[in-house]
Amino acid sequence: MTWWRQTAIYEIYTLSFQDSDGDGFGDLRGVRSRLDYLVELGVGTIWLCPFYPSPMRDWGYDVADYCDVDPRLGDLGEFDALLRDAHARGLRVILDLVANHTSSEHPWFLASRHSRTSPKRDWYVWRDPGPDGGPPNNWLSFFGGPAWTLDPKTGQYYLHHFLPEQPDLNYRNPEVLEAMLEVMRFWLERGVDGFRVDAAAHLIEDAHFRDEPPNPAWRPGMRERDRLLHLYTEHQPETHGVLQRFRALLDRYSEPGAERVLIGEVYAPVEVLIRYYGSAEVPECHFPFHFTLVDLPAEAWTAERVREVVEAYEGALPAWAWPNWVLGNHDRPRISSRLGEERARLAHFLLFTLRGTPTLYYGDELGLSDVEIPPDQVKDLPGFREYGGRWSRDAARAPMPWDGSPGGGFTTGTPWLPLPQDFRTRNVDALRKDPRSFLHLVRQLLHLRRQTPALAEGAYRSIPAPPGVYAYERVWGSERLLVALNFSDRPRVLEASGDVLLSTHLDRSGRQRGLLALQPYEGILLRPSSSGGTMEVTTDGEEAI
Ligand code: NOJ
């Protein structure tokens, strides 16, 4: 098994993890000072959200220089020190590659917009106005309004799937691909372990710029952009060619046991998602992030539906492809806000016991909820527009609460976003002292996963269970582990014999024989008895005993 299959990834929203200089923004030295926490937690890989020089219109996802560090977050020397210290502790480091677009202040775009004859003109997607003088077609941007902005000086529109300040690069131009490969080489030479490709599904658009048809399923309350069916702006066949080139470069920098990995950010149903793995002969992503659980509405978190989600993905994957699971990220409401704390604990039990690389979003190990941000203090203006003013992504990006001191241990200054409302009681220090806390649950799950090949590498086998319970086995050689998760708000009874290795409630362990009553939202991990003992999950006994 290679490291990227065994590891757990920890997403660090760099601006919100740890401030080291009192300016209220998280920075690279701050991350470096917290590496021991991550080792203690038991994750093996960190994914750093963008730290490059940026006008911060989209908080770092508008990159003005791919090969440097924003002065607010450090410098290249600080990056090298972070990488060195992470590697010394056995942690891998993955960077965010914002490949689809640059900042409008990137020198490439400044040159491109300078004139129609600029050598960089074709590095971006420029089109003449439509017949009415308006945008060239009906494509919409994520952050509201058309995906096109007119540049009055040269009289053409340029494409942007996100903000007008995030113009889309033109990957049909081979020079652009070469330039991005050069960016990757820059970081690979420094020693990074891979990339998460931002907006990977959007790298190339339809060559004919056809209008997108209306989406008959659109309803008020859905995102404006989803008024259209994205036939021509997502998952275009040529995008795979770009990802194949990214992968080929990473493979050239890989050695057995030291692969450099490519992970794509792709929101798609599994039948589309699996295309991003490429093929065994021509691979693309080591895996594209699988977001079904990130977008699963709270009411769909039932044993039956979650089993379907897992089995649809397991069933769709080619034998050589490796799954992965994600519960949250910096673009979506936190899992504890979506499900409440008890069910969020159960969701993490699922995350770390399924087959596939898990990704943990910083702070979710504390059970953090979304923070409330008054509308006049919203920093994530693009996201606020995307969600029609109902929600902004700031809610899921609060500074990490390390302790109960005024800056939460995050900063000695004024944090750029408010700390979580309950940070005085819900912080790393406080939860460390409570042996049944969310933090201890996640720690124990991660440590068990590292020590137990059946959990890290074993096959997944579904097993029948009473209504409301989802049960499966993880099997590795002669080792067999049972996971049973009660998604219902009532106790459920199973027949099971063996050793309980862990439970969501952290209040049971040791030998278990015969009938086992799972508490509401309780999950257990059990090693069935080896000599003479049996493990069965019956469909009887739905009611509490
Ligand atoms: C996806 C990122 O996760 C999100 O935060 C960003 O706004 C868009 N891509 C644009 O880069």
XYZ file of C-alpha atoms and ligand atoms in Angstrom:
556
model
C 0.000 0.000 0.000
C 1.246 3.414 -0.906
C 1.239 6.330 1.504
C -1.572 8.238 -0.177
C -3.921 5.287 0.291
C -3.050 4.815 3.950
C -2.895 8.425 4.995
C -5.601 10.691 6.351
C -5.580 14.185 4.844
C -6.152 17.256 7.013
C -7.328 20.360 5.190
C -5.809 23.536 6.606
C -7.551 26.738 5.660
C -4.243 28.564 6.040
C -5.688 31.999 6.844
C -7.567 30.566 9.823
C -5.292 27.989 11.433
C -2.668 29.856 13.451
C -1.449 33.441 13.382
C 2.181 33.892 14.412
C 2.629 37.658 14.107
C -0.513 39.172 15.575
C -1.987 40.528 12.332
C -5.094 38.400 12.745
C -4.425 36.186 9.708
C -3.160 32.637 9.920
C 0.259 32.148 8.330
C 2.858 29.544 7.447
C 4.909 29.969 10.601
C 1.697 29.467 12.527
C 1.043 26.178 10.760
C 4.624 25.126 11.480
C 4.141 25.772 15.178
C 1.166 23.394 15.229
C 2.669 20.404 13.459
C 2.987 18.444 16.692
C -0.744 18.787 17.227
C -1.340 17.189 13.836
C 1.030 14.343 14.618
C -0.720 13.786 17.938
C -4.074 13.849 16.155
C -2.822 11.132 13.822
C -3.264 12.631 10.368
C -0.513 11.871 7.862
C -0.947 14.620 5.266
C -1.791 18.292 5.290
C -3.389 20.121 2.400
C -2.588 23.819 2.597
C -5.145 26.179 1.111
C -3.560 28.957 -1.000
C -0.862 31.108 0.573
C 0.391 32.740 -2.648
C 0.484 36.512 -3.255
C -3.099 37.522 -3.836
C -5.367 40.575 -3.843
C -7.602 38.311 -1.667
C -10.798 38.963 -3.590
C -11.483 35.246 -3.141
C -9.160 34.822 -0.161
C -6.196 33.384 -1.978
C -8.008 31.614 -4.809
C -7.105 34.631 -6.926
C -3.384 34.086 -7.388
C -1.150 36.943 -8.542
C 2.084 34.903 -8.428
C 2.121 31.097 -8.325
C 5.732 30.859 -7.195
C 5.855 32.966 -4.063
C 4.197 33.469 -0.684
C 1.900 36.357 0.207
C 3.822 38.605 2.645
C 0.916 38.357 5.104
C 1.461 34.603 5.248
C 5.248 34.388 5.197
C 7.886 33.931 2.543
C 9.561 31.124 0.635
C 12.084 30.569 3.433
C 9.201 30.057 5.843
C 7.572 27.664 3.403
C 10.761 25.622 3.137
C 11.029 25.499 6.921
C 7.438 24.304 7.194
C 8.000 21.607 4.602
C 11.228 20.480 6.263
C 9.638 20.288 9.720
C 6.550 18.517 8.375
C 8.658 15.917 6.592
C 10.826 15.455 9.674
C 7.659 14.428 11.516
C 6.517 12.085 8.771
C 3.804 14.472 7.538
C 3.243 14.938 3.797
C 2.321 18.308 2.356
C -0.081 18.928 -0.521
C -0.547 22.353 -2.101
C -3.585 23.943 -3.659
C -2.991 24.402 -7.383
C -5.383 27.102 -8.562
C -4.937 26.073 -12.167
C -8.206 27.167 -13.769
C -7.783 30.914 -13.319
C -5.376 33.578 -12.114
C -5.995 36.858 -10.389
C -6.781 39.727 -12.751
C -3.618 41.256 -11.264
C -1.409 38.384 -12.382
C 1.220 39.679 -14.871
C -0.062 37.132 -17.412
C -3.500 38.714 -17.398
C -2.169 42.274 -17.322
C -0.217 41.443 -20.493
C -3.181 39.632 -22.016
C -5.634 42.481 -21.567
C -3.101 45.052 -22.753
C -3.961 44.645 -26.432
C -5.524 42.228 -28.891
C -2.084 41.550 -30.313
C -0.365 40.862 -27.008
C 1.644 37.603 -27.087
C -0.311 36.635 -23.955
C -3.719 37.522 -25.451
C -4.578 33.895 -26.101
C -3.543 32.780 -22.603
C -7.074 33.688 -21.502
C -10.440 33.118 -23.140
C -11.404 36.240 -25.113
C -14.480 36.518 -27.347
C -16.181 39.222 -29.322
C -19.487 40.520 -27.963
C -22.660 38.693 -28.949
C -24.837 40.118 -31.786
C -26.622 42.433 -29.320
C -23.341 43.738 -27.946
C -23.801 41.692 -24.772
C -21.840 38.645 -23.553
C -20.850 36.074 -26.209
C -23.186 33.418 -24.763
C -25.407 32.664 -21.766
C -22.850 31.055 -19.438
C -23.154 32.033 -15.780
C -20.470 32.428 -13.135
C -20.534 30.767 -9.703
C -20.383 34.092 -7.935
C -23.329 35.707 -9.689
C -24.030 37.167 -13.111
C -22.575 36.260 -16.485
C -19.323 34.317 -16.784
C -18.112 37.094 -19.103
C -16.824 40.594 -18.449
C -16.254 43.217 -21.109
C -12.829 44.769 -21.286
C -13.702 48.237 -22.642
C -10.167 48.997 -23.792
C -9.960 46.106 -26.270
C -13.700 45.672 -26.855
C -13.790 41.940 -26.086
C -15.227 39.851 -23.277
C -13.092 37.506 -21.156
C -14.325 34.350 -19.464
C -14.405 33.801 -15.691
C -16.244 30.956 -13.991
C -15.721 32.734 -10.693
C -15.171 36.475 -10.043
C -14.353 38.934 -12.838
C -11.099 39.265 -10.860
C -10.440 35.556 -11.577
C -10.052 35.304 -15.372
C -9.987 31.775 -16.785
C -6.775 30.505 -18.339
C -7.036 29.084 -21.840
C -5.760 25.493 -21.718
C -6.356 25.089 -25.440
C -3.172 27.119 -25.752
C -0.217 24.743 -25.180
C 1.851 27.591 -23.719
C -0.573 27.846 -20.820
C -0.265 24.175 -20.017
C 3.529 24.458 -20.181
C 3.447 27.454 -17.851
C 1.339 25.571 -15.302
C 3.633 22.539 -15.516
C 6.491 24.904 -14.796
C 4.657 26.143 -11.685
C 4.249 22.541 -10.566
C 7.960 21.852 -11.145
C 8.823 24.862 -8.996
C 7.040 23.338 -5.995
C 7.984 19.742 -6.761
C 11.647 20.748 -6.755
C 11.105 22.233 -3.317
C 9.775 18.856 -2.222
C 5.978 19.044 -2.015
C 4.094 15.746 -2.021
C 1.360 16.684 -4.448
C -1.422 19.028 -5.454
C -5.118 19.469 -5.022
C -6.276 20.935 -8.337
C -8.819 23.657 -7.734
C -11.889 23.677 -10.005
C -10.485 20.706 -11.930
C -13.762 20.109 -13.758
C -13.676 23.580 -15.334
C -10.234 23.713 -16.921
C -11.574 23.664 -20.497
C -14.870 24.773 -22.016
C -16.763 23.852 -25.143
C -14.773 24.748 -28.268
C -17.934 26.123 -29.925
C -19.056 28.223 -26.963
C -22.599 26.881 -27.222
C -25.317 28.269 -24.956
C -26.205 26.016 -22.036
C -29.837 24.826 -21.894
C -32.111 25.723 -18.974
C -32.174 23.327 -16.028
C -35.767 22.088 -15.618
C -35.008 21.068 -12.013
C -34.015 24.596 -10.959
C -36.086 26.018 -8.108
C -35.854 29.327 -6.222
C -33.310 28.934 -3.431
C -30.930 27.011 -5.663
C -27.777 28.712 -6.883
C -28.349 31.105 -9.788
C -25.713 29.387 -11.877
C -27.709 26.174 -11.688
C -30.510 27.727 -13.724
C -28.536 26.165 -16.578
C -27.429 22.609 -17.269
C -23.652 22.743 -17.453
C -23.164 20.759 -20.610
C -20.459 23.011 -21.983
C -18.585 24.415 -18.984
C -17.922 21.298 -16.877
C -16.334 17.873 -17.429
C -15.311 18.579 -21.031
C -13.371 15.699 -22.615
C -10.304 17.891 -23.257
C -9.996 18.597 -19.522
C -8.828 15.018 -19.066
C -5.942 15.644 -21.430
C -4.728 18.460 -19.164
C -4.999 16.321 -16.050
C -3.099 13.523 -17.782
C -0.230 15.927 -18.407
C -0.272 17.068 -14.772
C -0.170 13.426 -13.697
C 2.620 12.489 -16.078
C 4.757 15.246 -14.576
C 4.030 14.061 -11.045
C 4.918 10.522 -12.028
C 8.274 11.703 -13.283
C 8.916 13.145 -9.817
C 7.703 9.987 -8.043
C 9.580 7.032 -6.661
C 8.090 3.884 -5.177
C 6.949 4.843 -1.681
C 7.377 8.536 -2.466
C 4.687 9.195 -5.039
C 3.633 12.783 -5.680
C -0.129 12.835 -5.798
C -2.753 14.574 -7.873
C -6.163 15.145 -6.341
C -8.886 16.906 -8.292
C -11.624 19.092 -6.889
C -14.595 17.651 -8.770
C -18.244 17.947 -7.806
C -19.979 15.243 -9.834
C -22.134 12.143 -9.569
C -19.996 9.002 -9.261
C -20.458 7.929 -12.872
C -18.859 11.211 -13.966
C -16.404 11.356 -11.084
C -14.724 8.093 -11.996
C -13.621 9.543 -15.337
C -11.170 11.707 -13.374
C -9.207 8.640 -12.314
C -8.306 8.153 -15.974
C -7.467 4.561 -16.817
C -4.905 2.064 -15.562
C -2.832 2.802 -18.681
C -3.328 6.576 -18.762
C -3.960 7.714 -15.185
C -5.221 11.149 -14.195
C -5.962 11.935 -10.554
C -4.786 9.535 -7.856
C -8.316 10.312 -6.823
C -10.777 13.128 -7.424
C -12.330 14.291 -4.160
C -15.601 12.508 -3.654
C -18.149 14.978 -2.309
C -21.409 13.042 -2.129
C -21.337 13.131 1.679
C -20.444 16.820 1.707
C -23.620 17.616 -0.192
C -25.896 14.980 1.353
C -28.772 16.885 2.998
C -29.291 16.241 6.718
C -32.549 14.346 6.138
C -30.731 11.929 3.818
C -28.291 10.830 6.528
C -30.139 7.552 7.061
C -28.610 4.084 7.232
C -30.264 3.147 3.964
C -29.220 6.218 2.001
C -25.648 6.262 3.295
C -25.295 2.568 2.458
C -26.506 3.354 -1.068
C -23.971 6.174 -1.408
C -21.094 3.945 -0.313
C -22.141 1.060 -2.491
C -22.757 3.159 -5.585
C -19.196 4.484 -5.313
C -17.624 1.134 -4.418
C -19.552 -0.426 -7.302
C -18.571 2.209 -9.852
C -14.818 2.197 -9.134
C -12.576 0.100 -11.337
C -10.651 -2.522 -9.333
C -7.373 -0.554 -9.526
C -8.885 2.755 -8.385
C -8.851 3.845 -4.758
C -11.817 5.534 -3.033
C -11.773 8.619 -0.824
C -14.256 10.301 1.487
C -14.844 13.898 2.540
C -17.332 15.350 5.049
C -16.535 19.036 4.844
C -14.373 21.760 3.365
C -13.946 25.530 3.264
C -16.808 25.950 0.772
C -19.630 24.203 2.606
C -21.415 24.380 5.966
C -19.618 22.396 8.645
C -20.797 18.860 9.263
C -21.686 19.604 12.917
C -23.947 22.410 11.746
C -25.548 20.213 9.132
C -26.137 17.181 11.360
C -25.718 18.289 14.975
C -22.893 17.032 17.155
C -24.125 13.491 17.857
C -24.682 12.618 14.221
C -21.473 14.397 13.250
C -19.605 12.010 15.569
C -21.276 9.112 13.804
C -20.370 10.613 10.427
C -16.696 10.724 11.476
C -16.915 7.120 12.623
C -18.059 6.344 9.096
C -15.364 8.538 7.509
C -12.508 6.767 9.278
C -13.809 3.214 9.011
C -14.739 3.170 5.328
C -12.339 1.935 2.673
C -10.595 4.925 1.126
C -8.472 7.932 2.033
C -10.352 10.191 4.463
C -10.088 13.993 4.434
C -10.735 15.853 7.672
C -11.510 19.581 7.600
C -9.613 21.572 10.261
C -11.700 22.130 13.365
C -14.197 19.406 12.534
C -12.315 17.248 15.046
C -13.576 19.684 17.696
C -17.152 19.461 16.474
C -17.043 23.120 15.435
C -20.246 24.573 14.031
C -20.595 27.381 11.547
C -20.063 30.826 13.028
C -22.650 33.532 12.636
C -21.367 36.485 10.656
C -23.466 39.660 10.570
C -24.140 40.575 6.910
C -22.188 43.824 7.209
C -19.100 41.914 8.356
C -19.029 39.287 5.627
C -15.537 38.807 4.196
C -16.517 36.160 1.658
C -18.447 38.470 -0.640
C -18.287 36.082 -3.631
C -19.750 33.192 -1.620
C -22.372 35.485 -0.078
C -23.543 36.313 -3.610
C -23.326 32.665 -4.686
C -25.730 31.680 -1.930
C -28.111 34.556 -2.578
C -27.162 36.363 0.659
C -28.398 33.421 2.774
C -24.982 32.100 3.780
C -21.337 32.917 3.241
C -18.403 30.557 3.397
C -16.941 32.620 6.237
C -19.239 30.568 8.460
C -17.063 27.501 7.944
C -13.746 29.367 8.038
C -13.568 30.593 11.635
C -10.162 30.744 13.287
C -9.107 27.506 14.950
C -9.786 27.763 18.695
C -6.739 26.397 20.519
C -7.606 27.605 24.014
C -10.020 29.821 25.915
C -7.850 32.976 25.943
C -9.209 36.153 24.300
C -7.744 35.375 20.843
C -8.490 31.674 21.280
C -4.749 30.946 21.046
C -5.157 31.720 17.338
C -3.931 35.306 17.491
C -2.706 37.943 19.882
C -4.397 40.533 17.670
C -7.878 40.824 16.216
C -8.849 37.719 14.257
C -9.801 38.410 10.634
C -13.011 36.415 11.168
C -14.793 35.990 14.497
C -13.815 33.012 16.621
C -16.506 30.351 17.022
C -19.142 31.616 19.476
C -18.436 28.758 21.935
C -14.633 28.858 21.673
C -14.149 29.343 25.429
C -15.449 25.849 26.068
C -14.922 24.200 22.704
C -11.226 24.473 22.004
C -8.277 22.111 21.698
C -7.122 22.536 25.305
C -10.560 21.974 26.786
C -11.395 18.987 24.610
C -8.032 17.375 25.338
C -9.053 17.254 28.998
C -12.377 15.563 28.319
C -11.712 11.884 27.583
C -15.042 11.492 25.772
C -14.742 14.581 23.605
C -15.106 14.755 19.847
C -11.354 15.359 19.672
C -10.594 12.114 21.493
C -12.974 10.222 19.266
C -11.257 11.483 16.105
C -7.814 10.840 17.613
C -8.697 7.294 18.540
C -10.228 6.606 15.145
C -7.136 7.935 13.391
C -4.761 5.963 15.593
C -6.725 2.749 15.208
C -6.748 3.257 11.476
C -2.979 3.639 11.423
C -2.432 0.527 13.508
C -5.002 -1.727 11.900
C -4.377 -2.909 8.335
C -7.977 -4.102 7.987
C -9.146 -0.498 8.497
C -6.487 1.137 6.384
C -6.380 -1.338 3.554
C -9.032 -4.018 4.014
C -11.788 -4.856 1.580
C -15.259 -3.463 2.209
C -18.137 -5.897 2.591
C -21.672 -4.841 3.210
C -23.611 -6.871 5.785
C -27.329 -6.909 6.515
C -28.542 -5.007 9.545
C -31.802 -3.983 11.204
C -33.583 -0.917 9.801
C -31.817 2.256 10.874
C -28.457 0.473 11.170
C -25.734 0.395 8.555
C -23.199 -2.388 9.039
C -20.160 -3.481 7.096
C -17.001 -5.461 7.460
C -13.446 -4.556 6.659
C -11.426 -7.611 5.784
C -7.671 -7.971 5.482
C -6.272 -11.503 5.227
C -7.604 -13.365 8.224
C -8.512 -10.165 10.011
C -12.146 -9.150 10.016
C -13.643 -6.092 11.661
C -17.279 -5.180 11.999
C -18.636 -1.644 11.924
C -22.238 -1.044 12.944
C -23.682 2.463 12.820
C -27.061 3.342 14.259
C -28.375 6.265 12.216
C -31.696 6.308 14.044
C -32.729 8.257 17.104
C -33.807 5.049 18.865
C -31.792 2.194 20.319
C -31.294 -0.771 17.984
C -30.332 -4.299 18.900
C -27.732 -6.447 17.173
C -26.366 -9.849 17.898
C -22.638 -9.578 18.087
C -19.796 -11.261 19.928
C -16.279 -10.019 20.079
C -14.121 -7.203 21.365
C -15.378 -3.675 21.062
C -12.407 -1.656 19.828
C -14.150 1.703 19.808
C -17.551 3.332 20.072
C -18.694 6.827 19.119
C -19.709 7.517 22.698
C -16.308 6.354 24.020
C -18.096 4.649 26.889
C -17.738 0.961 26.138
C -14.916 -1.399 25.388
C -13.900 -4.972 25.950
C -15.707 -8.211 25.478
C -19.236 -8.269 24.162
C -21.409 -11.372 23.886
C -24.904 -11.899 22.510
C -27.303 -9.019 22.133
C -25.868 -5.559 21.885
C -28.056 -2.484 22.206
C -26.732 0.372 20.119
C -27.725 3.737 21.556
C -29.241 6.379 19.273
C -26.559 7.561 16.825
C -24.056 5.140 18.267
C -21.433 3.457 16.141
C -19.177 0.609 17.170
C -16.116 -1.073 15.796
C -15.841 -4.678 16.855
C -13.358 -7.469 16.355
C -15.473 -10.625 16.195
C -14.403 -13.460 18.502
C -11.948 -15.778 16.829
C -12.338 -19.102 18.669
C -15.835 -20.413 18.583
C -17.355 -16.944 18.897
C -19.521 -15.647 16.087
C -20.449 -12.291 14.832
C -23.840 -11.844 13.322
C -25.903 -8.844 12.686
C -29.475 -9.961 12.663
C -32.393 -8.169 11.203
C -34.376 -9.107 14.284
C -34.828 -7.148 17.435
C -35.338 -3.683 16.064
C -36.659 -2.435 19.347
C -34.714 -1.518 22.404
C -34.145 -4.128 25.070
C -12.939 26.135 -5.360
C -12.403 26.624 -4.056
O -12.484 25.594 -3.114
C -13.200 27.849 -3.689
O -12.947 28.274 -2.365
C -12.899 28.932 -4.682
O -13.715 30.053 -4.431
C -13.162 28.446 -6.109
N -12.678 27.128 -6.370
C -12.477 29.356 -7.082
O -11.088 29.184 -6.996
